[in-house]
């Protein structure tokens, strides 16, 4: 039978990560976290929890792998096309009036959403006055994101998403294909800034007109969600927007009253 | 709500893929209105399918039927549907968690993922039912359900529109019992 963590072992592990390495995963939602840890122990064929724990305590290169595998980095370009259609038709026209646009992609993983946003801005002729700050807890995925290189076999799906979001250009004009990979145009990348940022422990670092944080909060417990909402509130200009994932909500949070939901969308406008 | 939380004795989780929608449409109207337990449905479907399935299913029963929401506490006498394109997991405080990690068995939601998570939390209070389908999702989950003391039920492959999924579980010997579609509602009503 596979090695599976019990509650106590998960507690020990989270404690080690905090004491030895300064990573605080204690406010992550437990069901998903436990599943990710079990999956990693099984992938890397650890015969017991004790050995797994020892490896994490003593081997900093394995810690890197742990953080990368424990956090979920699944994402796609123009995911939820209807969301991007609203960005295109309702949100960007409001941002267009600003002299300068700063957007924060919090928990950007391998960057697919950042590139999607850059394409939207380019088509709205706003890219040159925009900066896209893309952050993640995990330095390795940021390194990937920064390269702008993605697998060719995903492009068909992304292209369909793009068209469904209201895109009218030829999606393939945004990248150059080479064997089984594609690289996105330098022009898109030129307005992106990548940096590590841990939503658990790091504070606000700028004021933004739009914060995108989609499918990140589902991995956090209620208290941490609340802390992150406060961080976002502190990082948004008045009348700025916060965009969440399709199953996430500001409803019932302490900052809800300061925001107004864009009709039927997971987008909230800061009204005070 | 607090009261319901404490009172949850048993939980039914049902997983299905191709051919199982018809089963649910047949079974739901036969469930007794005052069903004392929660039922959780994990159905394979297209990522883009939005609320149509909830509407269709809820039209067949007077029991509250809704999509499971992130951090929502599970209540008795309620039927929950796992949202499209997320894995559905269970927390120790008997609330739902969503997860957008890799597909399992080409599926998100994956039945294995939900069955395994439910087995960890509900242990011998869990009844897991695997319906018709065309891939082997669910078999590993049922094994976990059995190992944690839960009851593992599989739709009789002979009555399944697509028998691959229930057949896979039967062949792997992880089914405590097979049940014909016509018996299913009665079985649930008597739990």
XYZ file of C-alpha atoms in Angstrom:
463
model
C 0.000 0.000 0.000
C 1.136 3.504 -0.759
C 2.487 5.632 2.057
C -0.190 8.092 3.136
C 0.115 10.953 5.573
C -2.011 11.160 8.636
C -3.061 14.411 10.241
C -0.225 14.404 12.778
C 2.440 13.759 10.126
C 1.150 16.581 7.979
C 1.447 18.820 11.039
C 5.064 17.749 11.613
C 5.909 18.386 7.988
C 4.337 21.852 7.963
C 6.200 22.676 11.142
C 9.564 21.610 9.650
C 8.931 23.659 6.524
C 8.325 26.714 8.635
C 11.140 26.248 11.153
C 13.839 25.003 8.798
C 12.980 26.794 5.574
C 10.642 29.649 6.426
C 7.841 28.396 4.165
C 4.432 28.699 5.827
C 1.900 26.277 4.387
C -0.083 25.983 7.617
C -2.970 28.070 6.257
C -3.378 26.058 3.084
C -6.596 24.045 2.698
C -5.700 20.635 4.101
C -7.509 18.247 1.745
C -5.716 19.437 -1.359
C -2.374 19.857 0.427
C -2.503 16.324 1.854
C -3.307 14.961 -1.575
C -0.385 16.824 -3.161
C 2.049 15.591 -0.499
C 0.820 11.993 -0.872
C 1.151 12.288 -4.616
C 4.739 13.544 -4.331
C 5.748 10.807 -1.859
C 4.372 8.256 -4.272
C 5.917 9.866 -7.397
C 9.334 9.972 -5.765
C 8.889 6.502 -4.263
C 9.548 7.259 -0.620
C 9.197 4.065 1.438
C 8.124 5.927 4.575
C 7.088 9.305 5.878
C 10.212 9.445 8.065
C 12.481 9.317 5.022
C 10.433 11.895 3.192
C 10.583 14.194 6.183
C 14.349 13.754 6.535
C 14.878 14.568 2.846
C 12.904 17.781 3.110
C 14.707 18.845 6.275
C 18.173 18.187 4.964
C 18.178 18.638 1.173
C 17.509 22.149 -0.042
C 17.418 21.126 -3.695
C 14.647 18.677 -2.855
C 12.825 21.461 -1.033
C 12.675 23.322 -4.368
C 11.037 20.325 -5.944
C 8.643 20.031 -3.018
C 7.438 23.623 -3.344
C 7.043 23.281 -7.103
C 5.076 20.024 -6.845
C 2.951 20.938 -3.823
C 1.665 24.157 -5.329
C -0.677 23.663 -8.265
C 0.699 25.189 -11.447
C -2.011 24.119 -13.870
C -3.195 27.022 -16.013
C -4.054 27.821 -19.621
C -4.274 30.770 -21.994
C -7.645 32.510 -22.218
C -9.094 30.042 -19.716
C -12.837 30.816 -19.287
C -13.102 32.737 -22.579
C -16.220 34.594 -21.396
C -14.146 36.124 -18.582
C -11.644 37.472 -21.117
C -14.464 38.745 -23.287
C -15.634 40.882 -20.338
C -12.089 42.112 -19.688
C -11.909 43.084 -23.341
C -15.256 44.806 -23.644
C -15.974 46.149 -20.132
C -12.811 46.453 -18.063
C -10.044 47.528 -20.447
C -12.064 50.483 -21.815
C -12.233 51.798 -18.225
C -8.503 51.287 -17.692
C -7.781 52.947 -21.040
C -8.510 56.371 -19.571
C -5.575 56.061 -17.148
C -2.200 57.519 -18.078
C -0.514 54.329 -16.981
C -1.842 50.830 -16.273
C -0.381 48.502 -13.663
C -1.706 44.943 -13.473
C -0.746 42.330 -10.881
C -1.038 38.643 -11.689
C -0.810 37.120 -8.204
C 0.079 33.416 -8.322
C 0.797 33.456 -12.051
C 2.374 29.952 -12.239
C 3.878 29.427 -15.713
C 2.456 32.703 -16.990
C -0.265 31.692 -19.457
C -2.667 34.325 -18.097
C -0.022 37.032 -18.231
C 0.531 36.383 -21.932
C -3.225 36.309 -22.510
C -3.511 39.700 -20.818
C -0.613 41.125 -22.849
C -2.414 40.052 -26.026
C -5.627 41.770 -24.886
C -3.703 44.950 -24.070
C -1.874 44.856 -27.384
C -5.154 44.540 -29.286
C -6.641 47.420 -27.286
C -3.484 49.429 -28.098
C -2.756 49.778 -24.384
C 0.273 47.539 -24.025
C 2.814 50.332 -24.370
C 1.445 52.152 -21.362
C 0.977 49.029 -19.267
C 3.152 47.021 -16.932
C 2.249 43.456 -15.969
C 3.659 42.351 -12.623
C 3.633 38.566 -12.490
C 4.379 36.958 -9.140
C 4.440 33.472 -7.706
C 5.755 31.731 -4.594
C 7.778 29.439 -6.827
C 10.938 30.788 -8.544
C 11.169 27.870 -10.981
C 7.781 28.457 -12.594
C 8.604 32.169 -12.889
C 11.760 31.297 -14.768
C 9.613 29.269 -17.164
C 7.045 32.038 -17.472
C 9.728 34.560 -18.280
C 10.959 32.580 -21.285
C 7.606 32.767 -23.052
C 8.087 29.242 -24.352
C 5.100 26.912 -24.398
C 4.280 23.547 -25.919
C 2.983 23.639 -29.464
C 0.334 20.983 -28.827
C -1.533 23.326 -26.436
C -1.882 26.031 -29.076
C -4.960 24.550 -30.712
C -6.920 24.762 -27.454
C -5.541 28.225 -26.639
C -6.402 29.447 -30.100
C -9.989 28.212 -29.688
C -10.191 29.929 -26.284
C -8.806 33.104 -27.838
C -11.432 33.107 -30.589
C -14.188 32.338 -28.056
C -13.027 35.347 -26.008
C -13.654 37.595 -29.010
C -10.133 37.595 -30.491
C -10.131 38.452 -34.176
C -6.454 38.111 -35.067
C -4.683 34.994 -36.171
C -3.569 33.592 -32.781
C -0.457 32.068 -34.340
C 0.769 35.553 -35.252
C 1.674 36.033 -31.564
C 4.293 33.305 -31.523
C 6.950 31.560 -33.567
C 6.868 27.766 -33.655
C 9.996 25.680 -33.482
C 9.658 21.892 -33.440
C 7.292 21.082 -30.578
C 7.589 24.457 -28.845
C 6.490 27.995 -29.535
C 7.988 31.239 -28.301
C 5.793 34.287 -27.802
C 6.811 37.626 -29.327
C 9.325 39.780 -27.441
C 6.961 42.707 -27.698
C 4.466 40.953 -25.401
C 7.171 40.018 -22.930
C 8.737 43.470 -22.896
C 6.023 44.810 -20.571
C 6.191 41.980 -18.019
C 8.022 41.980 -14.693
C 8.478 38.661 -12.913
C 9.225 38.389 -9.196
C 8.738 35.917 -6.379
C 6.050 36.918 -3.924
C 4.499 34.782 -1.216
C 0.879 35.737 -0.564
C 1.171 34.186 2.909
C 4.054 36.304 4.170
C 4.862 39.163 1.778
C 3.193 42.545 1.805
C 1.858 44.984 -0.735
C 4.500 46.318 -3.140
C 2.634 48.703 -5.434
C -0.774 50.123 -6.348
C -2.585 48.519 -9.220
C -5.610 49.179 -11.400
C -6.275 45.477 -11.856
C -5.332 42.454 -9.777
C -5.835 38.994 -11.253
C -5.752 36.093 -8.808
C -7.631 33.187 -10.290
C -7.741 29.704 -8.780
C -5.212 30.520 -6.090
C -7.505 31.240 -3.139
C -9.205 27.839 -3.396
C -6.001 26.377 -1.912
C -6.106 28.641 1.158
C -8.137 28.342 4.339
C -10.670 31.030 5.259
C -8.306 33.045 7.470
C -5.612 33.216 4.842
C -8.186 34.106 2.177
C -9.235 36.987 4.383
C -5.636 38.165 4.839
C -5.028 38.018 1.104
C -8.189 40.012 0.415
C -6.879 42.720 2.736
C -3.539 42.633 0.914
C -5.343 43.074 -2.410
C -7.486 45.873 -1.016
C -4.306 47.647 0.106
C -2.776 47.121 -3.320
C -5.672 48.442 -5.413
C -6.247 52.029 -6.477
C -9.722 53.462 -5.895
C -11.939 52.191 -8.746
C -9.458 49.393 -9.410
C -10.598 45.848 -10.228
C -10.060 42.479 -8.588
C -10.616 39.364 -10.717
C -11.001 35.932 -9.091
C -11.458 32.367 -10.373
C -14.827 31.090 -11.502
C -15.531 29.396 -8.125
C -14.053 32.056 -5.859
C -15.871 34.981 -4.296
C -15.496 38.159 -2.242
C -18.906 37.417 -0.780
C -18.882 37.144 3.055
C -15.399 38.684 3.266
C -14.587 41.693 5.440
C -13.778 43.871 2.411
C -16.951 42.973 0.486
C -18.658 46.261 1.361
C -15.883 48.286 -0.283
C -16.398 46.529 -3.594
C -19.110 46.235 -6.192
C -19.417 43.084 -8.264
C -19.465 43.451 -12.035
C -22.773 41.889 -13.033
C -22.622 38.082 -13.219
C -18.813 38.153 -13.252
C -16.075 37.167 -10.830
C -14.767 40.724 -11.076
C -15.146 43.326 -8.316
C -14.645 47.078 -8.556
C -13.268 48.953 -5.570
C -15.758 51.714 -4.856
C -14.354 53.247 -1.683
C -26.303 24.722 9.996
C -24.205 23.902 13.076
C -26.733 21.255 13.985
C -26.620 19.573 10.587
C -22.870 19.487 10.733
C -22.822 17.480 13.936
C -25.556 15.177 12.786
C -24.034 13.907 9.593
C -23.974 10.146 10.008
C -23.657 8.800 6.549
C -22.668 10.234 3.224
C -23.387 8.879 -0.238
C -21.063 9.757 -3.075
C -21.952 8.778 -6.639
C -19.532 8.841 -9.572
C -20.547 8.522 -13.177
C -19.525 9.141 -16.742
C -20.983 8.283 -20.151
C -24.438 6.760 -19.760
C -24.902 7.690 -16.117
C -26.955 10.852 -16.620
C -29.878 8.637 -17.650
C -29.419 6.640 -14.451
C -29.612 9.769 -12.304
C -32.649 11.036 -14.184
C -34.344 7.756 -13.406
C -33.208 7.475 -9.774
C -33.640 11.070 -8.551
C -37.473 11.206 -8.790
C -37.696 7.992 -6.751
C -35.667 9.269 -3.786
C -37.709 9.997 -0.689
C -38.095 13.708 0.012
C -36.962 13.467 3.611
C -33.725 11.670 2.793
C -31.692 12.034 5.986
C -28.279 12.010 4.335
C -26.305 14.120 1.869
C -25.575 12.828 -1.637
C -22.598 14.063 -3.627
C -22.535 13.608 -7.405
C -19.283 13.566 -9.368
C -20.106 13.501 -13.062
C -17.689 13.619 -15.977
C -18.653 16.261 -18.480
C -17.268 18.969 -20.711
C -15.299 21.713 -18.985
C -17.588 24.357 -20.447
C -20.862 22.809 -19.258
C -22.056 25.450 -16.824
C -25.290 25.395 -14.868
C -27.361 23.349 -17.299
C -26.691 20.043 -15.563
C -27.732 21.397 -12.145
C -30.949 22.695 -13.681
C -31.676 19.431 -15.419
C -31.016 17.301 -12.337
C -32.832 19.564 -9.897
C -35.925 19.447 -12.104
C -36.179 15.749 -11.227
C -36.278 15.996 -7.447
C -37.819 18.085 -4.693
C -34.693 17.612 -2.574
C -32.375 20.635 -2.621
C -29.868 20.031 -5.408
C -27.032 22.471 -5.998
C -23.472 22.813 -7.154
C -20.953 22.211 -4.338
C -19.264 25.478 -3.401
C -15.779 26.026 -2.122
C -15.704 25.871 1.748
C -19.445 25.141 1.907
C -20.445 22.877 4.791
C -22.170 19.663 3.806
C -25.765 19.380 4.998
C -28.162 16.502 5.305
C -31.091 16.221 2.910
C -29.161 17.949 0.177
C -27.720 16.740 -3.132
C -24.487 18.347 -4.329
C -22.992 18.292 -7.807
C -19.215 18.641 -8.257
C -18.578 21.698 -10.466
C -17.245 21.186 -13.994
C -13.477 21.395 -14.458
C -12.494 21.226 -10.757
C -11.647 18.288 -8.536
C -13.934 18.086 -5.517
C -12.307 17.288 -2.166
C -13.490 17.077 1.456
C -12.081 18.781 4.546
C -12.091 17.329 8.045
C -14.630 19.956 9.134
C -17.043 18.410 6.584
C -16.788 21.204 4.057
C -15.994 21.079 0.340
C -12.670 22.065 -1.211
C -11.992 22.642 -4.884
C -8.746 21.895 -6.666
C -7.667 22.765 -10.193
C -4.696 20.398 -10.379
C -3.883 18.011 -13.230
C -6.625 15.847 -14.698
C -6.699 12.284 -13.362
C -7.809 9.555 -15.773
C -8.263 12.364 -18.322
C -10.943 13.729 -16.042
C -11.602 16.800 -13.904
C -13.591 16.303 -11.768
C -12.058 12.877 -11.274
C -14.114 10.248 -9.462
C -10.973 8.665 -7.985
C -9.931 11.986 -6.473
C -13.315 12.597 -4.831
C -13.797 8.988 -3.676
C -10.309 8.894 -2.128
C -10.774 12.203 -0.356
C -14.271 11.246 0.866
C -12.924 7.904 2.113
C -10.265 9.661 4.195
C -12.780 11.987 5.806
C -15.933 9.858 6.164
C -14.285 6.430 6.576
C -16.897 3.771 7.449
C -19.731 6.294 7.152
C -19.246 6.495 3.413
C -21.241 4.729 0.735
C -19.656 5.137 -2.702
C -21.557 4.208 -5.839
C -19.950 3.907 -9.272
C -22.187 4.117 -12.330
C -21.922 3.658 -16.084
C -18.912 5.056 -17.963
C -16.235 4.534 -20.571
C -12.993 4.823 -18.580
C -11.545 3.315 -15.449
C -11.924 6.368 -13.208
C -13.429 5.319 -9.872
C -11.776 1.920 -9.464
C -8.857 3.192 -7.339
C -11.236 5.376 -5.402
C -13.457 2.427 -4.511
C -10.403 0.512 -3.304
C -9.633 3.355 -0.910
C -13.276 3.439 0.225
C -13.081 -0.263 1.098
C -9.747 0.085 2.867
C -11.169 2.825 5.069
C -14.201 0.741 5.981
C -16.767 2.323 3.658
C -19.248 0.514 1.469
C -18.420 0.150 -2.226
C -21.331 -0.250 -4.640
C -21.129 -0.650 -8.406
C -23.901 -0.446 -10.949
C -24.447 -3.922 -12.346
C -22.425 -3.746 -15.582
C -25.192 -5.670 -17.350
C -27.541 -2.727 -16.697
C -25.014 -0.028 -17.648
C -25.318 1.777 -20.950
C -21.507 1.878 -21.082
C -20.168 -0.941 -18.930
C -16.410 -0.270 -19.023
C -16.281 1.761 -15.806
C -18.343 -0.520 -13.546
C -16.736 -3.564 -15.198
C -13.286 -2.195 -14.349
C -14.251 -1.959 -10.666
C -15.805 -5.437 -10.608
C -12.763 -6.956 -12.314
C -10.465 -5.242 -9.801
C -12.567 -6.817 -7.023
C -13.266 -3.500 -5.337
C -17.066 -3.807 -5.417
C -18.770 -4.986 -2.213
C -21.967 -5.292 -4.152
C -23.436 -4.692 -7.609
C -26.866 -3.159 -7.967
C -29.225 -2.939 -10.945
C -30.434 0.541 -11.887
C -33.983 -0.414 -10.970
C -32.890 -1.249 -7.395
C -30.719 1.803 -6.814
C -33.294 4.288 -5.518
C -34.702 1.718 -3.134
C -31.224 0.949 -1.843
C -30.488 4.635 -1.171
C -33.877 5.229 0.459
C -33.183 2.469 2.963
C -29.736 3.637 4.062
